Coordinates of C-alpha atoms in Angstrom, one line a residue:
M396 CA 120.3 64.0 -100.9
K397 CA 120.0 60.4 -101.8
P398 CA 116.8 59.4 -103.7
F399 CA 114.3 57.5 -101.5
A400 CA 110.9 55.8 -101.7
Y401 CA 108.0 57.2 -99.7
L402 CA 105.0 55.4 -98.2
R403 CA 102.2 56.9 -96.3
A404 CA 101.0 54.5 -93.6
T405 CA 97.4 54.2 -92.6
E406 CA 97.6 51.3 -90.2
Q407 CA 100.1 50.9 -87.3
G408 CA 100.8 47.2 -87.8
A409 CA 101.5 47.6 -91.5
A410 CA 103.9 50.5 -90.8
I411 CA 105.8 48.5 -88.3
S412 CA 106.0 45.5 -90.6
T413 CA 107.3 47.6 -93.5
V414 CA 110.1 49.2 -91.5
S415 CA 111.0 46.0 -89.6
G416 CA 111.4 44.1 -92.8
D417 CA 113.8 46.6 -94.4
P418 CA 117.0 47.7 -92.5
N419 CA 117.2 50.8 -94.7
S420 CA 113.6 52.1 -93.9
K421 CA 112.7 54.7 -91.3
F422 CA 109.6 56.2 -89.8
I423 CA 109.0 59.9 -90.4
G424 CA 106.7 62.1 -88.4
G425 CA 107.4 65.9 -88.4
G426 CA 110.7 65.3 -89.9
T427 CA 112.3 68.4 -88.4
N428 CA 115.5 66.5 -87.6
L429 CA 115.5 63.6 -90.0
L430 CA 115.1 65.7 -93.1
D431 CA 118.1 68.0 -92.1
L432 CA 120.2 64.8 -91.6
M433 CA 119.1 63.5 -95.0
K434 CA 120.0 66.8 -96.7
D435 CA 123.4 66.7 -95.2
N436 CA 123.8 63.0 -96.3
V437 CA 124.3 62.0 -92.6
E438 CA 121.1 59.8 -92.9
Q439 CA 120.5 58.0 -96.2
P440 CA 117.4 55.8 -95.9
D441 CA 116.1 53.9 -98.9
R442 CA 112.5 54.4 -97.8
L443 CA 110.5 56.7 -95.5
V444 CA 107.3 55.5 -93.9
D445 CA 105.1 58.5 -93.1
I446 CA 103.1 57.8 -89.8
N447 CA 101.3 61.2 -89.6
A448 CA 97.9 59.5 -90.4
L449 CA 98.2 57.1 -87.4
P450 CA 95.9 57.9 -84.5
L451 CA 98.7 58.6 -82.0
A452 CA 98.2 62.2 -81.0
K453 CA 95.9 62.1 -78.1
I454 CA 96.7 63.6 -74.7
E455 CA 94.7 62.0 -71.9
T456 CA 94.7 61.4 -68.1
T457 CA 95.1 57.8 -66.9
S458 CA 94.8 56.2 -63.5
N459 CA 98.5 56.6 -63.0
G460 CA 99.2 60.0 -64.6
V461 CA 99.1 61.3 -68.1
R462 CA 99.5 59.6 -71.5
I463 CA 100.8 61.6 -74.5
G464 CA 100.5 60.1 -77.9
A465 CA 103.8 60.0 -79.8
M466 CA 102.4 62.0 -82.8
A467 CA 101.2 64.9 -80.6
R468 CA 102.9 68.0 -81.7
N469 CA 105.3 69.7 -79.4
S470 CA 103.3 73.0 -79.4
D471 CA 100.1 71.2 -78.7
V472 CA 101.6 69.4 -75.7
A473 CA 103.2 72.6 -74.4
Y474 CA 99.9 74.5 -74.4
D475 CA 97.7 71.6 -73.3
A476 CA 95.8 72.5 -70.1
I477 CA 96.5 69.1 -68.4
I478 CA 100.2 69.4 -69.0
R479 CA 100.5 73.0 -68.0
D480 CA 98.6 72.3 -64.8
R481 CA 100.1 69.0 -63.7
F482 CA 103.5 69.0 -65.5
P483 CA 104.5 72.6 -66.1
L484 CA 108.2 71.5 -66.2
L485 CA 107.5 69.8 -69.5
S486 CA 105.6 72.7 -70.9
E487 CA 108.5 75.1 -70.0
A488 CA 111.1 72.7 -71.6
L489 CA 109.1 72.4 -74.8
L490 CA 108.6 76.2 -75.2
A491 CA 112.4 76.7 -74.6
G492 CA 113.2 74.5 -77.6
A493 CA 113.5 75.4 -81.3
S494 CA 111.1 78.0 -82.8
P495 CA 107.3 78.2 -83.0
Q496 CA 107.4 76.9 -86.6
L497 CA 109.4 73.8 -85.6
R498 CA 107.4 73.2 -82.5
N499 CA 104.2 73.2 -84.7
M500 CA 105.7 70.4 -86.8
A501 CA 107.9 68.4 -84.4
T502 CA 106.3 65.4 -82.7
M503 CA 106.9 64.0 -79.2
G504 CA 108.1 60.7 -80.5
G505 CA 110.4 62.5 -83.0
N506 CA 111.8 64.7 -80.3
L507 CA 112.8 61.5 -78.4
M508 CA 114.7 60.3 -81.5
Q509 CA 116.7 63.5 -82.2
R510 CA 120.2 62.7 -83.1
T511 CA 123.3 64.2 -81.4
R512 CA 124.5 67.7 -81.5
C513 CA 128.0 68.0 -82.8
Y514 CA 129.6 70.0 -85.7
Y515 CA 131.6 67.1 -86.8
F516 CA 128.7 64.6 -86.9
Y517 CA 126.9 66.8 -89.4
D518 CA 130.1 67.4 -91.5
T519 CA 130.6 64.3 -93.6
T520 CA 134.1 65.4 -94.6
M521 CA 135.2 64.9 -91.0
P522 CA 135.8 61.6 -89.1
C523 CA 133.0 60.7 -86.7
N524 CA 132.6 57.4 -84.8
K525 CA 128.9 58.1 -84.5
R526 CA 128.4 58.5 -88.2
Q527 CA 131.1 56.0 -89.3
P528 CA 132.2 53.7 -86.5
G529 CA 136.0 53.4 -86.2
S530 CA 136.8 56.5 -88.1
G531 CA 137.7 58.6 -85.0
C532 CA 136.3 61.5 -83.1
A533 CA 137.2 64.9 -84.7
A534 CA 135.7 66.8 -81.8
I535 CA 138.1 65.5 -79.2
Q536 CA 141.0 67.4 -80.8
G537 CA 138.8 70.0 -82.5
F538 CA 136.6 72.8 -81.4
N539 CA 134.6 71.2 -78.5
R540 CA 132.9 74.2 -76.8
I541 CA 129.4 72.7 -77.0
H542 CA 130.4 69.1 -76.1
A543 CA 129.9 66.8 -73.2
I544 CA 131.5 67.0 -69.8
L545 CA 129.7 64.0 -68.3
G546 CA 129.4 60.4 -69.4
S547 CA 131.5 60.8 -72.6
S548 CA 134.1 58.3 -73.9
E549 CA 137.2 58.2 -76.0
Q550 CA 134.9 57.4 -78.9
C551 CA 132.4 60.3 -78.7
I552 CA 131.9 63.5 -76.7
A553 CA 128.7 64.7 -78.4
T554 CA 125.7 66.0 -76.4
H555 CA 122.0 65.2 -76.7
P556 CA 120.1 68.2 -78.1
S557 CA 116.6 67.9 -76.7
D558 CA 115.1 70.1 -74.0
M559 CA 111.9 68.0 -73.8
C560 CA 113.9 64.9 -72.9
V561 CA 115.6 66.6 -70.0
A562 CA 112.2 67.3 -68.5
L563 CA 111.0 63.8 -69.2
A564 CA 114.1 62.5 -67.4
A565 CA 113.2 64.5 -64.3
L566 CA 109.6 63.4 -64.5
D567 CA 110.4 59.6 -64.7
A568 CA 108.6 59.2 -68.0
V569 CA 108.0 55.8 -69.5
I570 CA 108.2 55.3 -73.3
K571 CA 105.8 52.9 -74.9
V572 CA 106.8 51.2 -78.1
Q573 CA 105.4 48.6 -80.5
G574 CA 107.4 46.3 -82.6
A575 CA 107.1 43.2 -84.6
N576 CA 107.5 41.2 -81.4
G577 CA 104.8 43.1 -79.5
E578 CA 104.7 46.0 -77.1
R579 CA 107.1 47.0 -74.4
Q580 CA 107.8 49.9 -72.0
I581 CA 111.1 51.6 -71.6
P582 CA 111.9 53.9 -68.7
I583 CA 113.3 57.2 -70.0
A584 CA 116.5 56.6 -68.0
E585 CA 117.1 53.5 -70.2
F586 CA 115.9 54.9 -73.5
H587 CA 118.9 56.9 -74.5
R588 CA 122.5 55.5 -74.3
L589 CA 125.9 56.8 -73.3
P590 CA 128.4 56.5 -76.1
G591 CA 130.8 53.9 -74.7
D592 CA 132.4 51.9 -77.5
T593 CA 129.2 52.1 -79.7
P594 CA 128.4 55.8 -80.1
Q595 CA 126.5 55.1 -83.3
I596 CA 123.7 53.5 -81.3
D597 CA 121.6 56.4 -79.8
T598 CA 118.8 54.5 -78.1
T599 CA 117.7 51.1 -76.9
L600 CA 115.0 50.9 -79.5
Q601 CA 115.2 48.0 -81.9
H602 CA 114.9 48.6 -85.6
G603 CA 111.3 48.7 -86.6
E604 CA 110.0 49.6 -83.2
L605 CA 107.5 52.5 -83.2
I606 CA 107.2 54.9 -80.3
T607 CA 103.4 55.0 -79.6
A608 CA 103.2 57.1 -76.4
I609 CA 104.9 58.7 -73.5
E610 CA 103.5 58.1 -70.0
L611 CA 104.1 60.5 -67.1
P612 CA 103.4 59.0 -63.7
H613 CA 101.6 61.2 -61.1
L614 CA 104.1 63.4 -59.3
S615 CA 102.5 65.0 -56.3
F616 CA 105.0 67.9 -56.3
G617 CA 105.1 68.3 -60.1
K618 CA 103.8 71.9 -60.0
R619 CA 106.8 72.9 -57.9
S620 CA 109.3 72.7 -60.7
H621 CA 111.3 74.8 -63.2
Y622 CA 113.2 74.4 -66.4
L623 CA 116.3 76.7 -66.8
K624 CA 118.1 76.9 -70.1
V625 CA 121.4 78.7 -70.5
R626 CA 122.2 79.4 -74.2
D627 CA 124.2 81.8 -76.4
R628 CA 121.1 83.7 -77.5
A629 CA 117.6 84.2 -76.2
S630 CA 115.8 82.0 -78.7
Y631 CA 116.3 79.2 -81.3
A632 CA 119.5 78.0 -79.7
F633 CA 120.6 74.7 -78.1
A634 CA 121.4 74.6 -74.4
L635 CA 125.0 75.0 -73.3
V636 CA 123.6 73.8 -70.0
S637 CA 120.0 73.2 -68.9
V638 CA 118.4 72.1 -65.6
A639 CA 115.0 70.5 -64.9
A640 CA 114.3 70.6 -61.2
A641 CA 111.4 69.7 -59.0
L642 CA 111.2 69.7 -55.2
D643 CA 108.8 68.5 -52.5
I644 CA 109.4 70.8 -49.5
D645 CA 107.7 70.5 -46.2
N646 CA 108.5 73.0 -43.4
G647 CA 111.8 73.8 -45.1
T648 CA 112.9 70.2 -45.4
I649 CA 113.2 68.6 -48.9
K650 CA 111.1 65.4 -48.9
S651 CA 111.8 64.4 -52.5
A652 CA 113.8 65.8 -55.4
R653 CA 114.2 65.5 -59.2
V654 CA 117.1 67.0 -61.0
A655 CA 118.2 66.4 -64.7
L656 CA 120.6 68.3 -66.9
G657 CA 120.9 68.9 -70.6
G658 CA 123.7 70.1 -72.8
V659 CA 126.3 68.2 -70.7
A660 CA 126.1 64.5 -71.9
H661 CA 125.3 62.2 -74.7
K662 CA 121.9 61.6 -73.1
P663 CA 119.6 63.6 -70.7
W664 CA 121.6 63.5 -67.4
R665 CA 119.7 62.5 -64.3
A666 CA 121.6 64.0 -61.4
T667 CA 121.1 61.2 -58.9
E668 CA 124.0 62.2 -56.7
A669 CA 122.4 65.7 -56.3
E670 CA 119.0 64.1 -55.4
K671 CA 120.6 62.0 -52.7
I672 CA 122.1 65.1 -51.1
L673 CA 118.9 67.1 -51.4
V674 CA 116.5 64.6 -49.9
G675 CA 116.2 65.1 -46.1
A676 CA 118.2 68.3 -46.1
N677 CA 117.1 71.9 -45.6
A678 CA 116.2 73.8 -48.7
N679 CA 118.9 76.4 -48.5
P680 CA 121.8 77.8 -50.5
Q681 CA 124.3 75.5 -48.8
T682 CA 122.3 72.4 -49.7
F683 CA 121.8 73.5 -53.3
Q684 CA 125.5 74.2 -53.7
A685 CA 126.5 70.8 -52.3
A686 CA 124.1 69.2 -54.7
A687 CA 125.6 71.1 -57.6
E688 CA 129.2 70.2 -56.6
A689 CA 128.2 66.5 -56.4
T690 CA 126.7 66.6 -59.9
V691 CA 129.9 67.7 -61.6
K692 CA 132.4 65.9 -59.4
A693 CA 133.0 63.3 -62.2
A694 CA 133.1 65.8 -65.0
T695 CA 135.8 65.4 -67.7
P696 CA 135.7 68.6 -69.7
Q697 CA 137.6 69.2 -72.9
K698 CA 139.9 72.1 -74.0
H699 CA 137.1 74.5 -75.0
N700 CA 134.2 73.6 -72.7
R701 CA 135.8 73.7 -69.2
F702 CA 133.5 76.7 -68.5
K703 CA 130.5 74.2 -68.5
V704 CA 131.6 72.8 -65.2
E705 CA 131.1 76.1 -63.3
L706 CA 128.1 77.0 -65.5
A707 CA 126.4 73.7 -64.6
K708 CA 127.0 74.3 -60.9
R709 CA 125.5 77.8 -61.1
A710 CA 122.6 76.7 -63.2
I711 CA 121.7 73.9 -60.7
V712 CA 121.8 76.3 -57.8
R713 CA 119.7 78.9 -59.6
A714 CA 117.1 76.3 -60.7
L715 CA 116.8 74.8 -57.3
T716 CA 116.6 78.3 -55.7
T717 CA 113.8 79.2 -58.1
V718 CA 111.9 76.1 -57.2
G719 CA 112.6 76.5 -53.5
E720 CA 111.0 80.0 -53.5
M721 CA 107.8 78.8 -55.1
A722 CA 104.7 79.0 -52.9

């Protein structure tokens, strides 16, 4: 690991100013992803600014929904009474991720900033356009079982690792950030990026911008939701495919729908085509199958992950069926 300087921030403005003024500085919260990357020499910051002392861990109701501080721990949010009652989808997704030890350390803001899941990204002996732009993508010709089937490019086929972010995508979350130029709000759909020709840029955050909170707008049917995660083992494993689903059903007709997928793209994948099919249709197996087919219509699987196309369809149908059967 490269030697680095360490600063413990006690004031938000000072923390932002420090990182903004140094292109080789980074914020550190729980550090559950960043420290792994530093140990593998994938990330090599000159300085870490510890933000654990900043008062950004509160979970509170607002006039529009719920506001979650960026420093709230994943475990605290998962078990919070407000979240479990009003947004059980988020609680399920958080509890499906990592291990209890990691959830006790990981922060909500840090989870948003998790870097990609790809063997070759973590292996500095292999070419990777995300780690070293222009060097090539070893995964395309390599072992690509865990890689993307949607939204990938010739530059990168990596997937986003977070369960939490898939739930946030389905819940239309808004990310609040503070930078040297003031505060702004970023819809979750615009926060993470597809790889395109610049796979090294994961998010639309500017350097030095600090995530301060996540806002969840009121969703009248938020309780009628489910997070389904399909993985190689029962715990402490990334999703091969995951589905966050929520439905508003009235007398058998779907009035509104939210569907998002994980494990299939470089960012949490909002299945807008599926939602268009669901809204106004009957909540039945035929509708759910049609929604699933529409979601993967544009899939471009690789040699070793073609199974994900069928797996994604079956997972979507199963998640929607589970939600549809809720009282």
